[in-house]
Short mmCIF file of C-alpha atoms and ligand atoms in Angstrom, two decimals:
data_model
loop_
_atom_site.label_atom_id
_atom_site.label_comp_id
_atom_site.label_asym_id
_atom_site.label_seq_id
_atom_site.Cartn_x
_atom_site.Cartn_y
_atom_site.Cartn_z
CA MET F 8 -17.83 -37.92 -79.63
CA TYR F 9 -20.21 -35.15 -78.53
CA ASN F 10 -21.02 -31.57 -79.36
CA VAL F 11 -21.86 -28.86 -76.92
CA TYR F 12 -23.83 -25.77 -77.92
CA ASN F 13 -24.18 -22.81 -75.65
CA GLN F 14 -27.48 -21.28 -76.61
CA THR F 15 -27.42 -18.53 -74.00
CA GLU F 16 -25.73 -15.42 -75.35
CA GLY F 17 -23.44 -13.72 -72.87
CA ASN F 18 -23.93 -16.49 -70.29
CA ASN F 19 -21.46 -19.27 -69.65
CA ALA F 20 -24.05 -21.70 -68.33
CA MET F 21 -24.66 -24.51 -70.76
CA ASN F 22 -28.23 -25.05 -71.82
CA TYR F 23 -27.96 -27.76 -74.42
CA VAL F 24 -25.76 -30.81 -74.94
CA GLU F 25 -25.90 -33.48 -77.65
CA ARG F 26 -24.37 -36.90 -77.30
CA LYS F 27 -24.03 -40.12 -79.29
CA ALA F 28 -24.58 -43.39 -77.39
CA TYR F 29 -22.70 -46.21 -79.11
CA ALA F 30 -23.79 -49.87 -79.23
CA LYS F 31 -21.46 -52.73 -78.29
CA ILE F 32 -20.81 -56.26 -79.44
CA ASN F 33 -19.03 -59.05 -77.55
CA LEU F 34 -16.09 -60.43 -79.50
CA GLY F 35 -15.97 -63.14 -76.82
CA LEU F 36 -18.28 -64.02 -73.94
CA ASP F 37 -17.64 -66.62 -71.26
CA VAL F 38 -19.56 -67.36 -68.07
CA ILE F 39 -17.32 -68.62 -65.29
CA ARG F 40 -19.95 -69.53 -62.69
CA ARG F 41 -23.27 -68.67 -61.14
CA ARG F 42 -22.71 -66.93 -57.83
CA GLU F 43 -24.71 -67.70 -54.68
CA ASP F 44 -26.53 -64.36 -55.09
CA GLY F 45 -27.79 -65.42 -58.55
CA TYR F 46 -25.48 -63.13 -60.54
CA HIS F 47 -23.21 -64.69 -63.13
CA GLU F 48 -19.48 -64.16 -63.09
CA VAL F 49 -18.47 -63.36 -66.67
CA LYS F 50 -15.37 -62.81 -68.76
CA MET F 51 -16.05 -60.85 -71.93
CA ILE F 52 -14.35 -58.81 -74.61
CA MET F 53 -16.44 -55.70 -75.20
CA GLN F 54 -16.20 -53.59 -78.34
CA THR F 55 -18.10 -50.44 -79.32
CA VAL F 56 -19.37 -50.31 -82.89
CA ASP F 57 -20.40 -47.41 -85.09
CA ILE F 58 -24.15 -47.70 -84.48
CA TRP F 59 -25.55 -45.07 -82.15
CA ASP F 60 -28.55 -43.44 -80.56
CA ARG F 61 -28.64 -39.65 -80.38
CA LEU F 62 -29.51 -38.01 -77.07
CA THR F 63 -30.05 -34.31 -76.44
CA PHE F 64 -30.16 -32.65 -73.04
CA THR F 65 -31.81 -29.26 -72.44
CA ARG F 66 -31.74 -27.52 -69.10
CA LYS F 67 -35.10 -26.48 -67.67
CA SER F 68 -35.67 -23.99 -64.87
CA GLU F 69 -38.44 -26.06 -63.28
CA ALA F 70 -37.51 -29.36 -61.60
CA GLY F 71 -38.22 -32.73 -63.16
CA ILE F 72 -37.11 -35.07 -65.94
CA GLU F 73 -38.97 -34.89 -69.23
CA LEU F 74 -38.11 -37.68 -71.68
CA SER F 75 -39.23 -37.96 -75.29
CA VAL F 76 -38.42 -40.90 -77.56
CA GLY F 77 -38.35 -40.90 -81.35
CA GLY F 78 -38.19 -43.81 -83.76
CA VAL F 79 -39.53 -46.56 -81.50
CA ASP F 80 -42.04 -47.39 -78.82
CA LEU F 81 -40.23 -47.26 -75.47
CA PRO F 82 -41.36 -46.19 -72.00
CA VAL F 83 -40.64 -42.53 -71.20
CA GLY F 84 -40.99 -42.84 -67.43
CA GLU F 85 -39.19 -44.67 -64.65
CA ASP F 86 -38.89 -47.86 -66.71
CA ASN F 87 -36.52 -46.19 -69.12
CA LEU F 88 -32.86 -46.49 -68.11
CA ILE F 89 -32.35 -42.89 -69.28
CA TYR F 90 -34.86 -41.70 -66.71
CA LYS F 91 -33.29 -43.83 -63.96
CA ALA F 92 -29.78 -42.55 -64.76
CA ALA F 93 -30.92 -38.90 -64.89
CA ARG F 94 -32.71 -39.19 -61.55
CA LEU F 95 -29.62 -40.73 -59.97
CA VAL F 96 -27.24 -38.05 -61.30
CA LEU F 97 -29.52 -35.13 -60.34
CA ALA F 98 -30.07 -36.53 -56.83
CA GLN F 99 -26.38 -37.27 -56.33
CA ALA F 100 -25.39 -33.75 -57.43
CA GLY F 101 -28.24 -32.09 -55.48
CA ILE F 102 -29.50 -30.23 -58.55
CA ASP F 103 -32.83 -28.43 -58.34
CA ALA F 104 -33.13 -27.57 -62.02
CA GLY F 105 -34.76 -30.05 -64.38
CA VAL F 106 -33.78 -31.48 -67.72
CA ALA F 107 -35.55 -32.35 -70.96
CA ILE F 108 -33.97 -35.34 -72.68
CA SER F 109 -34.75 -36.55 -76.18
CA LEU F 110 -33.73 -39.93 -77.53
CA GLN F 111 -33.53 -40.84 -81.22
CA LYS F 112 -33.24 -44.63 -81.19
CA ASN F 113 -31.25 -46.45 -83.89
CA ILE F 114 -29.74 -49.32 -81.88
CA PRO F 115 -31.85 -52.50 -82.09
CA ILE F 116 -33.78 -53.09 -78.86
CA ALA F 117 -33.41 -56.25 -76.72
CA ALA F 118 -30.69 -57.30 -79.12
CA GLY F 119 -27.60 -58.01 -77.02
CA MET F 120 -26.08 -54.66 -78.01
CA ALA F 121 -26.48 -52.85 -74.65
CA GLY F 122 -28.88 -50.31 -76.14
CA GLY F 123 -30.40 -49.32 -72.81
CA SER F 124 -27.09 -49.34 -70.92
CA THR F 125 -25.37 -47.12 -73.49
CA ASP F 126 -28.23 -44.60 -73.34
CA ALA F 127 -27.85 -44.54 -69.55
CA ALA F 128 -24.08 -44.02 -69.98
CA ALA F 129 -24.75 -41.07 -72.30
CA VAL F 130 -26.88 -39.52 -69.55
CA PHE F 131 -23.90 -39.54 -67.16
CA HIS F 132 -21.68 -37.80 -69.73
CA GLY F 133 -24.44 -35.47 -70.92
CA LEU F 134 -25.53 -34.23 -67.50
CA ASN F 135 -21.92 -34.00 -66.32
CA GLU F 136 -21.39 -31.54 -69.18
CA LEU F 137 -24.73 -29.73 -68.98
CA PHE F 138 -24.46 -28.97 -65.27
CA SER F 139 -20.61 -28.71 -65.15
CA LEU F 140 -20.50 -31.41 -62.47
CA SER F 141 -16.78 -32.24 -62.93
CA MET F 142 -17.39 -35.96 -62.37
CA SER F 143 -14.37 -38.00 -63.40
CA MET F 144 -14.77 -41.11 -65.56
CA GLU F 145 -14.23 -43.20 -62.39
CA ASP F 146 -16.93 -41.24 -60.50
CA MET F 147 -19.39 -41.85 -63.30
CA MET F 148 -18.50 -45.53 -63.60
CA LYS F 149 -18.96 -46.09 -59.85
CA LEU F 150 -22.38 -44.47 -59.97
CA GLY F 151 -23.27 -46.17 -63.27
CA VAL F 152 -23.09 -49.71 -61.90
CA LYS F 153 -26.17 -48.88 -59.80
CA ILE F 154 -28.14 -48.67 -63.05
CA GLY F 155 -26.74 -51.84 -64.64
CA ALA F 156 -23.69 -54.09 -64.84
CA ASP F 157 -22.83 -53.00 -68.43
CA VAL F 158 -23.20 -49.26 -67.73
CA PRO F 159 -19.61 -48.68 -66.44
CA TYR F 160 -18.25 -50.23 -69.65
CA CYS F 161 -20.58 -48.08 -71.78
CA ILE F 162 -19.38 -44.96 -69.92
CA MET F 163 -15.79 -45.90 -70.80
CA GLY F 164 -16.44 -47.26 -74.33
CA GLY F 165 -13.84 -48.62 -76.75
CA THR F 166 -12.34 -52.09 -76.34
CA ALA F 167 -12.19 -53.73 -72.91
CA LEU F 168 -11.88 -56.95 -70.99
CA SER F 169 -14.85 -57.17 -68.65
CA GLU F 170 -14.88 -59.38 -65.56
CA GLY F 171 -16.82 -59.85 -62.30
CA ILE F 172 -20.48 -59.22 -63.12
CA GLY F 173 -19.24 -56.89 -65.86
CA GLU F 174 -18.00 -54.06 -63.67
CA ILE F 175 -14.27 -54.97 -63.49
CA LEU F 176 -12.85 -53.40 -66.62
CA THR F 177 -9.43 -53.48 -68.25
CA PRO F 178 -9.10 -51.15 -71.27
CA LEU F 179 -7.50 -52.68 -74.36
CA PRO F 180 -6.14 -51.07 -77.53
CA ALA F 181 -8.41 -50.84 -80.59
CA PRO F 182 -8.37 -54.02 -82.68
CA PRO F 183 -7.28 -53.83 -86.33
CA GLU F 184 -9.93 -52.31 -88.60
CA CYS F 185 -12.38 -54.60 -90.37
CA ILE F 186 -15.88 -54.51 -91.81
CA LEU F 187 -18.76 -55.72 -89.67
CA VAL F 188 -22.11 -57.00 -90.81
CA ILE F 189 -24.56 -56.81 -87.92
CA ALA F 190 -27.98 -58.41 -88.27
CA LYS F 191 -30.78 -58.56 -85.74
CA PRO F 192 -33.39 -61.20 -86.57
CA ASP F 193 -36.97 -60.18 -85.91
CA ILE F 194 -37.33 -62.09 -82.63
CA ASN F 195 -37.12 -60.86 -79.07
CA VAL F 196 -34.78 -62.57 -76.65
CA SER F 197 -34.90 -61.76 -72.96
CA THR F 198 -31.48 -61.54 -71.30
CA LYS F 199 -33.09 -62.88 -68.11
CA PHE F 200 -34.41 -65.99 -69.92
CA VAL F 201 -30.99 -66.75 -71.41
CA TYR F 202 -29.10 -66.50 -68.11
CA GLU F 203 -31.79 -68.44 -66.25
CA ASN F 204 -31.50 -71.28 -68.75
CA LEU F 205 -27.73 -71.37 -68.87
CA HIS F 206 -26.11 -74.25 -66.99
CA ALA F 207 -22.75 -72.65 -66.29
CA ASP F 208 -21.53 -75.76 -64.44
CA ARG F 209 -22.27 -77.98 -67.45
CA LEU F 210 -20.39 -75.97 -70.07
CA THR F 211 -17.78 -78.13 -71.74
CA LYS F 212 -16.27 -75.47 -74.02
CA HIS F 213 -15.04 -72.05 -72.94
CA PRO F 214 -13.72 -69.39 -75.33
CA ASP F 215 -10.10 -68.35 -74.76
CA ILE F 216 -10.81 -64.79 -73.55
CA ASP F 217 -7.28 -64.21 -72.16
CA GLY F 218 -5.85 -65.33 -75.52
CA MET F 219 -8.17 -62.93 -77.32
CA ALA F 220 -7.12 -60.03 -75.07
CA GLU F 221 -3.49 -60.86 -75.91
CA ALA F 222 -4.28 -61.02 -79.65
CA ILE F 223 -5.88 -57.57 -79.37
CA ARG F 224 -2.76 -56.25 -77.63
CA GLN F 225 -0.67 -57.70 -80.47
CA GLY F 226 -2.97 -56.26 -83.15
CA SER F 227 -3.69 -59.68 -84.65
CA LEU F 228 -7.12 -59.83 -86.32
CA ASP F 229 -6.52 -63.49 -87.08
CA GLY F 230 -5.76 -64.18 -83.38
CA ILE F 231 -9.02 -62.42 -82.46
CA THR F 232 -11.33 -64.05 -85.01
CA LYS F 233 -10.15 -67.59 -84.35
CA ARG F 234 -10.96 -67.18 -80.64
CA MET F 235 -14.49 -65.79 -81.09
CA GLY F 236 -16.97 -67.68 -78.92
CA ASN F 237 -20.07 -66.99 -76.83
CA VAL F 238 -21.31 -69.57 -74.30
CA LEU F 239 -24.79 -68.00 -74.29
CA GLU F 240 -25.28 -69.46 -77.78
CA THR F 241 -25.78 -72.83 -76.02
CA VAL F 242 -29.13 -71.50 -74.82
CA THR F 243 -30.18 -69.13 -77.60
CA VAL F 244 -29.27 -71.09 -80.72
CA GLY F 245 -31.26 -74.15 -79.55
CA GLU F 246 -34.26 -71.92 -78.99
CA TYR F 247 -33.86 -69.80 -82.15
CA PRO F 248 -32.17 -71.71 -85.03
CA ILE F 249 -32.33 -68.55 -87.19
CA ILE F 250 -29.22 -67.37 -85.31
CA ASP F 251 -27.21 -70.29 -86.66
CA LYS F 252 -28.65 -69.72 -90.12
CA ILE F 253 -27.40 -66.13 -90.18
CA LYS F 254 -23.97 -67.18 -88.87
CA GLY F 255 -23.76 -69.87 -91.57
CA LEU F 256 -24.78 -67.45 -94.29
CA MET F 257 -22.21 -64.87 -93.19
CA ARG F 258 -19.43 -67.49 -93.23
CA ALA F 259 -20.57 -68.84 -96.62
CA GLU F 260 -20.51 -65.26 -97.97
CA GLY F 261 -16.91 -64.69 -96.87
CA ALA F 262 -16.96 -63.69 -93.20
CA VAL F 263 -13.73 -64.60 -91.43
CA ASN F 264 -15.96 -65.57 -88.51
CA ALA F 265 -19.45 -64.85 -87.14
CA LEU F 266 -20.92 -64.88 -83.64
CA MET F 267 -23.98 -63.97 -81.61
CA SER F 268 -23.52 -60.81 -79.51
CA GLY F 269 -24.39 -60.84 -75.78
CA SER F 270 -27.58 -62.75 -75.04
CA GLY F 271 -28.64 -62.31 -78.67
CA PRO F 272 -30.31 -62.52 -81.00
CA THR F 273 -28.03 -60.12 -82.94
CA VAL F 274 -25.33 -61.79 -85.02
CA PHE F 275 -22.17 -60.07 -86.28
CA GLY F 276 -19.78 -61.21 -88.98
CA ILE F 277 -16.23 -59.97 -89.39
CA PHE F 278 -15.13 -59.28 -92.97
CA THR F 279 -11.91 -57.97 -94.44
CA ASP F 280 -13.49 -57.24 -97.84
CA ARG F 281 -16.19 -54.55 -98.06
CA SER F 282 -17.84 -55.89 -101.21
CA LEU F 283 -18.23 -59.35 -99.64
CA ALA F 284 -19.72 -57.72 -96.53
CA LEU F 285 -22.22 -55.78 -98.65
CA MET F 286 -23.18 -58.94 -100.54
CA ALA F 287 -23.67 -60.86 -97.28
CA ALA F 288 -25.92 -58.07 -95.93
CA GLU F 289 -27.93 -58.16 -99.18
CA GLN F 290 -28.36 -61.95 -98.93
CA ILE F 291 -29.63 -61.65 -95.35
CA ARG F 292 -32.15 -59.07 -96.54
CA ILE F 293 -33.29 -61.09 -99.58
CA LYS F 294 -33.70 -64.26 -97.51
CA GLU F 295 -35.61 -62.23 -94.89
CA LEU F 296 -33.43 -63.50 -92.06
CA ALA F 297 -33.29 -60.05 -90.44
CA LYS F 298 -34.89 -56.63 -90.86
CA GLN F 299 -32.28 -54.58 -89.02
CA ILE F 300 -29.00 -55.00 -90.91
CA PHE F 301 -25.91 -52.76 -90.63
CA VAL F 302 -22.61 -52.72 -92.50
CA THR F 303 -20.31 -50.86 -90.16
CA GLY F 304 -17.08 -51.08 -88.17
CA PHE F 305 -15.49 -50.85 -84.73
CA CYS F 306 -15.62 -47.42 -83.10
CA ASN F 307 -12.85 -46.51 -80.66
CA VAL F 308 -13.27 -42.73 -80.46
CA ARG F 309 -13.84 -41.58 -76.89
P1 ATP P 28 -27.89 -56.02 -73.14
O1 ATP P 28 -26.97 -56.26 -74.30
O2 ATP P 28 -27.30 -55.09 -72.10
O3 ATP P 28 -28.52 -57.26 -72.59
P2 ATP P 28 -30.09 -55.49 -74.85
O4 ATP P 28 -29.57 -54.89 -76.11
O5 ATP P 28 -30.34 -56.97 -74.88
O6 ATP P 28 -29.11 -55.14 -73.68
P3 ATP P 28 -31.85 -53.30 -74.41
O7 ATP P 28 -31.99 -52.78 -75.80
O8 ATP P 28 -31.01 -52.53 -73.49
O9 ATP P 28 -31.43 -54.83 -74.42
O10 ATP P 28 -33.36 -53.39 -73.85
C1 ATP P 28 -33.80 -54.32 -72.92
C2 ATP P 28 -35.13 -53.79 -72.34
O11 ATP P 28 -34.86 -52.62 -71.57
C3 ATP P 28 -36.12 -53.38 -73.42
O12 ATP P 28 -37.11 -54.36 -73.56
C4 ATP P 28 -36.70 -52.05 -72.96
O13 ATP P 28 -38.06 -52.10 -72.66
C5 ATP P 28 -35.92 -51.66 -71.71
N1 ATP P 28 -35.31 -50.30 -71.83
C6 ATP P 28 -35.31 -49.37 -70.88
N2 ATP P 28 -34.69 -48.26 -71.29
C7 ATP P 28 -34.26 -48.47 -72.53
C8 ATP P 28 -33.57 -47.68 -73.48
N3 ATP P 28 -33.18 -46.43 -73.22
N4 ATP P 28 -33.28 -48.25 -74.67
C9 ATP P 28 -33.67 -49.52 -74.92
N5 ATP P 28 -34.35 -50.29 -74.08
C10 ATP P 28 -34.66 -49.78 -72.88
#
């Protein structure tokens, strides 16, 4: 999942680390209740997919975090989760040296694919390697939750049942292989807006997340796809009908099922036939329903 290059001849200290930060989708997403503190208690099936940002980490002798971003317009200071994660790790480890981090962004932004959280997760792994910090996965996950509720999952990756506010994780085996069409319509959806407008107490339908976890354990793609559901669609689809249009198109073009990921607006369709998946992606492009379209698959390498 990552490559390490030692660029210092005759010196064992690592100067440069490269890392891929994978995006996620939610095969299922349920909200149990709104807690008194305003957080929502969730129950989700998380799955990493083969769409990734590339991060590089270079050690600097002078202190400080220097972030550069390629491909998109994103903050390079404290507002970037990469910066926040790096500051936390360096402070925690008491490191005086600095680090230059570069991000090449491919994951759609504000899409429901945990783009920021997965970059932050890559920082934990990257700096752990660069500075030989010997943090265990558990150490990193405990620290990661301070940056965001999805960060511990992104540190772990793969397939998982996620509970609590997202920080209680149960790893699951990889689901059977399939072809995914992932399309992000050209609209921006704020996660905050979606949760604020969700009436968890009024939900009448809840996806069977426990049943889906069991189907994953049994390796049944059929058992997974027939349980796909996301309660956040009750907010987002009403606001942005294009989401339903893309889902409908994917199903009409042969998807076994299609769903919005996270708080949206990204939609994914599960296909068992690659040529149908490619045709569906082409139709989405021709009808201008989305600009960012991927034909990809699950990614369970760790
Ligand atoms: P989630 O699925 O966790 O809700 P998302 O895919 O909806 O995440 P992100 O792509 O993580 O949303 O971005 C949400 C906001 O966070 C963006 O508007 C952006 O300004 C900010 N942000 C900070 N750091 C990053 C980063 N490294 N990558 C992307 N966005 C970032």
